[in-house]
Short mmCIF file of C-alpha atoms in Angstrom, two decimals:
data_model
loop_
_atom_site.label_atom_id
_atom_site.label_comp_id
_atom_site.label_asym_id
_atom_site.label_seq_id
_atom_site.Cartn_x
_atom_site.Cartn_y
_atom_site.Cartn_z
CA UNK A 1 8.24 -21.62 -8.82
CA UNK A 2 9.30 -22.09 -5.80
CA UNK A 3 6.61 -22.69 -2.92
CA UNK A 4 6.74 -22.02 0.75
CA UNK A 5 4.16 -23.04 3.06
CA UNK A 6 3.09 -22.10 6.26
CA UNK A 7 5.68 -24.09 8.26
CA UNK A 8 8.01 -22.97 6.10
CA UNK A 9 7.69 -19.40 6.25
CA UNK A 10 7.58 -19.86 10.40
CA UNK A 11 11.03 -22.44 10.33
CA UNK A 12 13.18 -19.51 7.72
CA UNK A 13 15.89 -17.77 9.30
CA UNK A 14 14.48 -14.29 10.28
CA UNK A 15 16.34 -12.00 7.75
CA UNK A 16 15.25 -14.84 5.32
CA UNK A 17 11.29 -14.42 6.03
CA UNK A 18 11.57 -10.58 6.06
CA UNK A 19 12.73 -10.05 3.14
CA UNK A 20 10.61 -12.46 1.29
CA UNK A 21 7.29 -11.30 2.92
CA UNK A 22 8.24 -7.65 2.89
CA UNK A 23 8.10 -8.43 -1.12
CA UNK A 24 5.43 -10.61 -1.41
CA UNK A 25 2.81 -8.02 -1.27
CA UNK A 26 3.58 -6.21 -4.58
CA UNK A 27 5.01 -2.14 -5.37
CA UNK A 28 4.90 -0.48 -2.13
CA UNK A 29 4.41 3.75 -1.45
CA UNK A 30 7.18 5.36 -0.68
CA UNK A 31 6.96 8.23 1.54
CA UNK A 32 8.73 10.30 4.49
CA UNK A 33 6.20 11.04 7.61
CA UNK A 34 7.02 14.14 8.79
CA UNK A 35 6.10 15.30 12.83
CA UNK A 36 6.86 17.25 15.87
CA UNK A 37 6.76 16.33 19.23
CA UNK A 38 5.46 19.43 21.93
CA UNK A 39 8.89 20.65 23.29
CA UNK A 40 9.83 20.99 19.21
CA UNK A 41 11.71 18.31 18.51
CA UNK A 42 10.84 17.63 14.96
CA UNK A 43 11.53 13.51 13.47
CA UNK A 44 11.11 12.47 9.69
CA UNK A 45 10.92 8.83 8.77
CA UNK A 46 10.28 6.05 5.70
CA UNK A 47 7.55 4.14 5.62
CA UNK A 48 5.69 2.09 3.01
CA UNK A 49 2.98 0.86 4.42
CA UNK A 50 1.26 4.10 3.59
CA UNK A 51 -2.32 3.08 2.08
CA UNK A 52 -5.26 4.95 0.33
CA UNK A 53 -8.61 4.41 2.54
CA UNK A 54 -11.28 6.90 0.92
CA UNK A 55 -11.55 9.93 -0.74
CA UNK A 56 -14.60 11.58 0.33
CA UNK A 57 -13.39 12.78 3.40
CA UNK A 58 -9.90 12.31 2.13
CA UNK A 59 -8.09 9.20 4.56
CA UNK A 60 -4.73 7.70 4.46
CA UNK A 61 -4.12 5.29 6.72
CA UNK A 62 -0.44 3.34 7.87
CA UNK A 63 0.64 0.77 9.94
CA UNK A 64 2.95 1.36 12.69
CA UNK A 65 4.43 -1.50 15.41
CA UNK A 66 4.74 0.99 18.25
CA UNK A 67 8.02 -0.81 19.98
CA UNK A 68 10.56 -0.63 16.97
CA UNK A 69 12.43 2.57 15.45
CA UNK A 70 9.29 4.11 13.93
CA UNK A 71 7.72 4.43 17.17
CA UNK A 72 9.01 8.44 17.20
CA UNK A 73 6.27 8.98 14.64
CA UNK A 74 3.69 7.24 17.06
CA UNK A 75 4.00 9.04 19.81
CA UNK A 76 4.60 12.65 17.97
CA UNK A 77 1.09 12.13 16.02
CA UNK A 78 -0.71 11.24 19.63
CA UNK A 79 1.09 13.55 21.22
CA UNK A 80 -0.20 16.75 18.74
CA UNK A 81 -2.36 14.98 16.41
CA UNK A 82 -0.68 16.33 13.01
CA UNK A 83 1.61 14.57 10.73
CA UNK A 84 3.20 15.44 7.08
CA UNK A 85 3.20 12.68 4.35
CA UNK A 86 5.93 13.16 1.33
CA UNK A 87 6.88 11.16 -1.67
CA UNK A 88 10.22 10.22 -1.95
CA UNK A 89 11.75 10.74 -5.56
CA UNK A 90 14.91 9.91 -6.71
CA UNK A 91 16.82 12.30 -5.59
CA UNK A 92 16.46 12.12 -1.64
CA UNK A 93 16.08 7.79 -1.77
CA UNK A 94 19.63 7.77 0.15
CA UNK A 95 18.70 10.52 2.71
CA UNK A 96 15.34 8.97 3.21
CA UNK A 97 16.19 5.65 3.54
CA UNK A 98 18.35 6.57 6.58
CA UNK A 99 15.59 7.75 8.31
CA UNK A 100 15.07 3.98 9.01
CA UNK A 101 18.39 4.17 11.63
CA UNK A 102 17.35 4.44 15.31
CA UNK A 103 18.11 7.86 16.22
CA UNK A 104 17.09 8.97 19.73
CA UNK A 105 14.48 10.96 19.79
CA UNK A 106 15.87 14.03 20.35
CA UNK A 107 18.27 14.02 17.17
CA UNK A 108 16.15 15.04 14.00
CA UNK A 109 16.75 13.08 11.14
CA UNK A 110 16.67 16.50 9.13
CA UNK A 111 20.09 17.29 11.00
CA UNK A 112 21.48 14.00 10.54
CA UNK A 113 20.81 13.72 6.74
CA UNK A 114 20.27 16.81 3.92
CA UNK A 115 16.73 16.66 3.98
CA UNK A 116 15.13 20.05 5.04
CA UNK A 117 11.87 20.61 6.74
CA UNK A 118 10.21 23.65 5.67
CA UNK A 119 6.75 25.12 7.58
CA UNK A 120 3.23 26.27 5.60
CA UNK A 121 0.22 27.54 5.78
CA UNK A 122 1.20 27.57 9.54
CA UNK A 123 0.42 23.51 9.65
CA UNK A 124 1.77 22.43 13.22
CA UNK A 125 4.42 19.04 11.58
CA UNK A 126 7.41 19.77 9.01
CA UNK A 127 6.99 18.59 5.46
CA UNK A 128 10.35 18.36 3.75
CA UNK A 129 11.20 20.85 1.80
CA UNK A 130 11.50 19.60 -2.41
CA UNK A 131 9.29 17.27 -2.39
CA UNK A 132 6.93 17.20 -5.56
CA UNK A 133 3.33 15.77 -3.39
CA UNK A 134 2.88 16.88 -0.06
CA UNK A 135 0.46 16.31 2.38
CA UNK A 136 -1.05 18.16 5.55
CA UNK A 137 -3.21 15.73 8.17
CA UNK A 138 -4.60 15.29 10.94
CA UNK A 139 -4.70 12.31 13.28
CA UNK A 140 -8.94 10.45 13.20
CA UNK A 141 -8.80 7.32 14.33
CA UNK A 142 -6.63 4.13 15.40
CA UNK A 143 -7.14 0.18 15.32
CA UNK A 144 -5.29 -1.92 17.63
CA UNK A 145 -4.45 -5.06 15.43
CA UNK A 146 -4.76 -8.35 17.37
CA UNK A 147 -3.18 -10.27 15.31
CA UNK A 148 0.45 -9.38 15.61
CA UNK A 149 0.05 -6.11 18.05
CA UNK A 150 0.32 -3.42 15.28
CA UNK A 151 -1.45 -0.51 14.76
CA UNK A 152 -3.35 1.07 12.19
CA UNK A 153 -3.19 4.79 11.87
CA UNK A 154 -5.74 6.71 10.40
CA UNK A 155 -5.66 10.33 9.08
CA UNK A 156 -7.68 12.82 7.36
CA UNK A 157 -6.33 15.44 4.92
CA UNK A 158 -5.80 18.95 5.60
CA UNK A 159 -4.35 20.10 3.08
CA UNK A 160 -2.35 18.92 -0.06
CA UNK A 161 0.62 20.09 -2.19
CA UNK A 162 1.21 18.88 -5.71
CA UNK A 163 3.73 19.94 -8.21
CA UNK A 164 1.96 21.34 -11.26
CA UNK A 165 3.70 19.26 -13.46
CA UNK A 166 2.39 16.15 -12.32
CA UNK A 167 -0.99 17.64 -11.80
CA UNK A 168 -3.62 16.26 -14.78
CA UNK A 169 -7.08 18.05 -16.20
CA UNK A 170 -8.61 15.56 -14.27
CA UNK A 171 -7.03 15.62 -11.06
CA UNK A 172 -5.06 12.03 -11.77
CA UNK A 173 -1.15 13.28 -10.47
CA UNK A 174 1.19 11.52 -12.71
CA UNK A 175 4.10 10.59 -10.55
CA UNK A 176 6.29 9.37 -13.40
CA UNK A 177 6.54 13.16 -14.29
CA UNK A 178 8.29 13.87 -10.93
CA UNK A 179 10.38 10.96 -10.50
CA UNK A 180 8.67 8.99 -7.59
CA UNK A 181 10.19 6.37 -6.00
CA UNK A 182 8.24 2.66 -4.73
CA UNK A 183 9.82 0.59 -2.30
CA UNK A 184 10.20 -3.06 -3.29
CA UNK A 185 10.69 -4.95 -0.09
CA UNK A 186 12.32 -3.83 2.96
CA UNK A 187 15.25 -2.04 1.09
CA UNK A 188 14.58 -1.90 -3.13
CA UNK A 189 13.42 1.36 -4.89
CA UNK A 190 12.78 1.65 -8.37
CA UNK A 191 11.44 4.68 -9.83
CA UNK A 192 8.53 4.03 -12.95
CA UNK A 193 9.59 6.04 -16.16
CA UNK A 194 6.00 5.96 -17.77
CA UNK A 195 2.54 5.44 -16.64
CA UNK A 196 -0.68 3.92 -19.29
CA UNK A 197 -3.81 4.74 -18.44
CA UNK A 198 -6.75 2.79 -19.24
CA UNK A 199 -10.24 3.50 -19.63
CA UNK A 200 -13.06 2.89 -17.05
CA UNK A 201 -13.80 -0.59 -17.59
CA UNK A 202 -17.97 -1.86 -18.63
CA UNK A 203 -19.28 -5.60 -18.60
CA UNK A 204 -18.87 -7.11 -21.74
CA UNK A 205 -22.04 -7.50 -24.10
CA UNK A 206 -23.77 -10.77 -23.29
CA UNK A 207 -22.75 -11.20 -19.62
CA UNK A 208 -25.43 -9.85 -17.22
CA UNK A 209 -24.40 -7.18 -14.75
CA UNK A 210 -24.44 -6.22 -10.75
CA UNK A 211 -27.20 -4.85 -11.39
CA UNK A 212 -29.35 -7.84 -13.09
CA UNK A 213 -31.59 -9.59 -11.15
CA UNK B 14 2.89 24.26 -6.65
CA UNK B 15 -1.02 23.76 -6.61
CA UNK B 16 -2.27 23.73 -2.90
CA UNK B 17 -6.07 22.45 -2.51
CA UNK B 18 -6.73 22.93 1.52
CA UNK B 19 -9.76 20.29 2.91
CA UNK B 20 -12.89 23.10 1.65
CA UNK B 21 -11.06 22.78 -2.14
CA UNK B 22 -11.38 18.84 -1.30
CA UNK B 23 -15.28 18.99 0.09
CA UNK B 24 -15.85 21.66 -3.26
CA UNK B 25 -13.97 20.15 -6.04
CA UNK B 26 -16.12 17.70 -8.93
CA UNK B 27 -16.10 14.01 -7.44
CA UNK B 28 -14.52 12.27 -10.54
CA UNK B 29 -11.42 15.04 -9.94
CA UNK B 30 -11.38 14.17 -6.36
CA UNK B 31 -11.36 10.03 -6.67
CA UNK B 32 -8.37 10.57 -9.33
CA UNK B 33 -6.65 12.98 -6.66
CA UNK B 34 -6.87 11.33 -3.64
CA UNK B 35 -6.31 8.24 -5.36
CA UNK B 36 -3.08 9.43 -7.02
CA UNK B 37 -1.78 11.32 -3.24
CA UNK B 38 -0.49 8.39 -1.43
CA UNK B 39 1.76 7.15 -4.14
CA UNK B 40 2.11 4.03 -5.96
CA UNK B 41 0.06 1.32 -5.34
CA UNK B 42 0.35 -2.41 -5.47
CA UNK B 43 -1.44 -4.39 -8.22
CA UNK B 44 -3.25 -7.58 -6.92
CA UNK B 45 -5.60 -9.80 -8.47
CA UNK B 46 -7.51 -11.20 -5.00
CA UNK B 47 -9.38 -14.46 -6.45
CA UNK B 48 -12.20 -15.96 -4.43
CA UNK B 49 -14.75 -18.68 -4.62
CA UNK B 50 -18.13 -18.96 -3.16
CA UNK B 51 -20.02 -21.92 -1.50
CA UNK B 52 -21.39 -22.76 -4.94
CA UNK B 53 -18.64 -22.90 -7.05
CA UNK B 54 -18.43 -19.39 -7.94
CA UNK B 55 -15.06 -18.01 -8.76
CA UNK B 56 -14.80 -14.56 -8.91
CA UNK B 57 -11.42 -12.30 -9.28
CA UNK B 58 -10.41 -8.52 -8.66
CA UNK B 59 -8.06 -6.05 -9.02
CA UNK B 60 -7.33 -4.36 -5.42
CA UNK B 61 -4.72 -1.40 -4.64
CA UNK B 62 -5.01 -1.50 -1.68
CA UNK B 63 -3.01 -4.81 -0.23
CA UNK B 64 -0.27 -4.33 2.46
CA UNK B 65 1.66 -5.58 4.30
CA UNK B 66 1.20 -6.18 8.23
CA UNK B 67 4.09 -8.37 9.05
CA UNK B 68 6.24 -10.71 8.45
CA UNK B 69 5.51 -13.57 11.79
CA UNK B 70 3.48 -14.78 11.13
CA UNK B 71 2.82 -13.26 7.60
CA UNK B 72 -0.31 -11.09 7.80
CA UNK B 73 -1.79 -8.53 4.61
CA UNK B 74 -4.32 -6.33 4.61
CA UNK B 75 -6.72 -4.93 2.38
CA UNK B 76 -9.15 -2.46 2.62
CA UNK B 77 -13.03 -2.70 0.40
CA UNK B 78 -16.15 -1.17 0.97
CA UNK B 79 -18.76 -3.35 1.67
CA UNK B 80 -21.24 -1.55 -0.42
CA UNK B 81 -19.04 -1.09 -3.86
CA UNK B 82 -18.34 -2.97 -6.66
CA UNK B 83 -15.52 -5.36 -4.98
CA UNK B 84 -18.06 -6.35 -2.50
CA UNK B 85 -17.40 -9.94 -4.20
CA UNK B 86 -14.41 -10.38 -3.02
CA UNK B 87 -15.43 -9.82 0.61
CA UNK B 88 -18.64 -11.56 0.77
CA UNK B 89 -16.73 -14.64 -0.63
CA UNK B 90 -13.75 -14.52 1.95
CA UNK B 91 -16.66 -14.37 5.04
CA UNK B 92 -18.25 -17.04 3.36
CA UNK B 93 -15.49 -19.30 3.37
CA UNK B 94 -12.66 -17.94 4.68
CA UNK B 95 -10.39 -18.04 1.80
CA UNK B 96 -8.30 -16.07 -0.99
CA UNK B 97 -5.62 -15.61 -3.27
CA UNK B 98 -3.33 -12.58 -4.06
CA UNK B 99 -1.99 -12.81 -7.09
CA UNK B 100 1.03 -10.06 -8.38
CA UNK B 101 -0.56 -8.42 -11.74
CA UNK B 102 2.60 -8.10 -14.47
CA UNK B 103 2.97 -6.62 -17.98
CA UNK B 104 1.41 -8.87 -20.17
CA UNK B 105 -2.19 -9.52 -18.05
CA UNK B 106 -2.60 -5.70 -16.88
CA UNK B 107 -5.77 -5.07 -19.24
CA UNK B 108 -7.88 -7.98 -18.44
CA UNK B 109 -6.58 -7.12 -14.83
CA UNK B 110 -8.21 -3.83 -15.06
CA UNK B 111 -11.10 -5.02 -16.71
CA UNK B 112 -11.86 -7.20 -13.49
CA UNK B 113 -13.55 -3.89 -12.08
CA UNK B 114 -16.20 -3.60 -14.49
CA UNK B 115 -19.57 -4.09 -12.71
CA UNK B 116 -20.57 -8.11 -13.25
CA UNK B 117 -23.64 -10.07 -11.71
CA UNK B 118 -21.76 -12.21 -8.60
CA UNK B 119 -22.70 -15.84 -10.76
CA UNK B 120 -20.69 -14.30 -14.00
CA UNK B 121 -16.72 -15.29 -13.35
CA UNK B 122 -14.02 -13.04 -14.32
CA UNK B 123 -12.49 -16.30 -15.76
CA UNK B 124 -14.60 -15.94 -18.49
CA UNK B 125 -15.20 -12.36 -19.23
CA UNK B 126 -10.83 -12.20 -19.65
CA UNK B 127 -8.22 -13.99 -20.91
CA UNK B 128 -7.28 -14.78 -16.81
CA UNK B 129 -7.22 -18.71 -15.84
CA UNK B 130 -7.64 -20.36 -12.84
CA UNK B 131 -5.39 -22.49 -11.29
CA UNK B 132 -6.17 -24.68 -8.15
CA UNK B 133 -2.74 -25.31 -6.02
CA UNK B 134 -2.27 -27.84 -3.51
CA UNK B 135 -5.77 -28.56 -2.85
CA UNK B 136 -6.16 -24.83 -1.55
CA UNK B 137 -9.86 -23.52 -1.43
CA UNK B 138 -9.54 -20.57 -3.54
CA UNK B 139 -8.63 -20.17 -7.14
CA UNK B 140 -4.84 -19.04 -8.52
CA UNK B 141 -4.47 -16.43 -11.42
CA UNK B 142 -2.31 -18.96 -13.90
CA UNK B 143 0.43 -17.98 -15.46
CA UNK B 144 1.25 -15.41 -12.04
CA UNK B 145 4.47 -14.86 -10.66
CA UNK B 146 4.03 -14.14 -7.58
CA UNK B 147 0.91 -15.76 -6.42
CA UNK B 148 -0.33 -15.98 -1.90
CA UNK B 149 -2.84 -18.58 -0.48
CA UNK B 150 -4.35 -17.19 2.46
CA UNK B 151 -6.95 -17.33 5.24
CA UNK B 152 -9.24 -14.58 6.78
CA UNK B 153 -7.95 -13.66 10.38
CA UNK B 154 -9.64 -10.99 11.26
CA UNK B 155 -11.65 -7.88 10.18
CA UNK B 156 -11.68 -3.89 11.14
CA UNK B 157 -14.36 -1.48 10.46
CA UNK B 158 -13.52 1.56 9.78
CA UNK B 159 -15.75 3.90 11.25
CA UNK B 160 -14.96 7.09 9.56
CA UNK B 161 -15.83 6.39 6.43
CA UNK B 162 -17.52 2.69 6.13
CA UNK B 163 -15.34 0.77 5.46
CA UNK B 164 -13.42 -2.48 5.80
CA UNK B 165 -9.68 -3.50 6.62
CA UNK B 166 -9.41 -7.72 5.66
CA UNK B 167 -6.79 -8.79 7.45
CA UNK B 168 -5.38 -12.49 6.46
CA UNK B 169 -2.60 -15.02 7.00
CA UNK B 170 -0.22 -16.29 4.65
CA UNK B 171 -0.95 -19.84 4.23
CA UNK B 172 1.17 -20.54 1.40
CA UNK B 173 3.22 -18.53 -0.87
CA UNK B 174 4.75 -19.40 -4.46
CA UNK B 175 7.11 -17.35 -6.14
CA UNK B 176 8.60 -17.57 -9.63
CA UNK B 177 12.80 -18.85 -9.43
CA UNK B 178 13.72 -16.16 -11.74
CA UNK B 179 12.68 -13.13 -8.66
CA UNK B 180 13.59 -14.91 -5.73
CA UNK B 181 17.09 -13.77 -4.51
CA UNK B 182 19.41 -15.40 -2.09
CA UNK B 183 18.05 -13.51 0.76
CA UNK B 184 14.57 -14.19 0.63
CA UNK B 185 14.18 -10.88 -1.68
CA UNK B 186 11.84 -11.33 -4.42
CA UNK B 187 13.09 -8.88 -6.91
CA UNK B 188 9.96 -7.93 -8.65
CA UNK B 189 11.29 -5.39 -11.68
CA UNK B 190 12.65 -9.08 -12.90
CA UNK B 191 9.17 -10.28 -13.71
CA UNK B 192 7.94 -6.98 -14.74
CA UNK B 193 5.24 -6.66 -12.17
CA UNK B 194 3.23 -3.69 -12.20
CA UNK B 195 2.18 -0.70 -9.77
CA UNK B 196 -0.87 1.30 -9.51
CA UNK B 197 -0.71 5.23 -9.77
CA UNK B 198 -4.09 6.67 -8.99
CA UNK B 199 -7.34 4.83 -9.92
CA UNK B 200 -6.42 4.31 -13.56
CA UNK B 201 -2.66 4.21 -14.33
CA UNK B 202 -0.21 1.14 -14.48
CA UNK B 203 3.36 1.44 -14.39
CA UNK B 204 5.81 -1.49 -14.77
CA UNK B 205 9.59 -0.26 -12.70
CA UNK B 206 12.96 -1.43 -14.93
CA UNK B 207 15.29 -1.40 -12.27
CA UNK B 208 15.39 -2.17 -8.70
CA UNK B 209 18.13 -0.74 -6.29
CA UNK B 210 18.91 -2.32 -2.91
CA UNK B 211 20.52 0.20 -0.27
CA UNK B 212 22.27 -1.52 2.89
CA UNK B 213 20.38 -1.58 6.20
CA UNK B 214 20.92 1.96 7.80
CA UNK B 215 22.76 2.95 11.35
CA UNK B 216 23.15 6.08 12.72
CA UNK B 217 25.69 8.08 11.92
CA UNK B 218 28.38 9.28 13.94
CA UNK B 219 28.88 11.63 16.68
CA UNK B 220 24.72 11.82 17.10
CA UNK B 221 22.59 9.44 19.90
CA UNK B 222 21.67 6.07 19.29
CA UNK B 223 17.70 5.45 20.14
CA UNK B 224 19.50 3.16 22.87
CA UNK B 225 22.28 5.88 24.80
CA UNK B 226 20.07 7.45 27.33
#
């Protein structure tokens, strides 16, 4: 195995470092976040840091750096209080990735790509039409991460649309049936073909369980 | 599409809700976090919330609920300051998933599964032997998430081991070459077979860029 210590990581070329460190956490979620500012300019941007934070209430977090290309998303969320999360699938990977280009705030990525915005149930922020899982979220909290001056944005799920094909009887969404993508590093996309569900795990016989004193 | 509003989500059976909400963010990272307490009891537990937070310095975050099964990981990190992150691959999925069983703190999941602990370069916390990507981390910060009483743990990368097969010339780790797994929901594992890397994206001609006034 190749070993990098903290000093190697600090000294390496910055492009090598962002490829390496962005790949080293494993596969990432592949989502488009849809927003609109108060003047009606819509925005859609690819994010790989959308993370489940809790189910009751349904809370979702993502990390953003206020000073980079993806700041429009953050600004719109703070200005209006609403955003959507839309799963990237195999048919829109190229257009989804293109939303990372640095357009002016008055340019909507819905105009520069084949992605289409759609409004549903009077929700303020735009959904991405055709996505098989779409979430409507309200801004709930934010945390400033001191270590690197990023922000954790926490949203609460106000609505959830799921393609019927993917929805299993017990609430599980089988992402492999709707060709959901996953992100590897900064710029690679994969589409897993098959899931294997495993049983709920209990301690094996002969070992102390958490509740035994 | 099936639509759930906030009230539906609140009212649904709790097992249906945890399956649904855990699946709705898309694919998740599949990692084992290795720790050891000050008495030398080692621990390893599966986590699906490990997230890239920044590359310079290399920062990794994960969410934990201090009062659930995975509290041993959190307690050990707070007590000792160190932990490891190890990618789950296709050959250890069943054992990795079994680490979610609720064992007593004095029971090491390295004893109840075929997973083996290994110590390298004098790092305090155990790595999972055979994992193709292994990270050594020091505890850096934590944030209490008020909305649902969870904790975001932030670690800094002190060392990184990567299988030579997966390491590409520009620092990209091609997870598909080492059969890295990804998690769908609470209990499903998938192993993507192929990645497609896309180019760095620039605005298309005729549209204003971010830097134009």
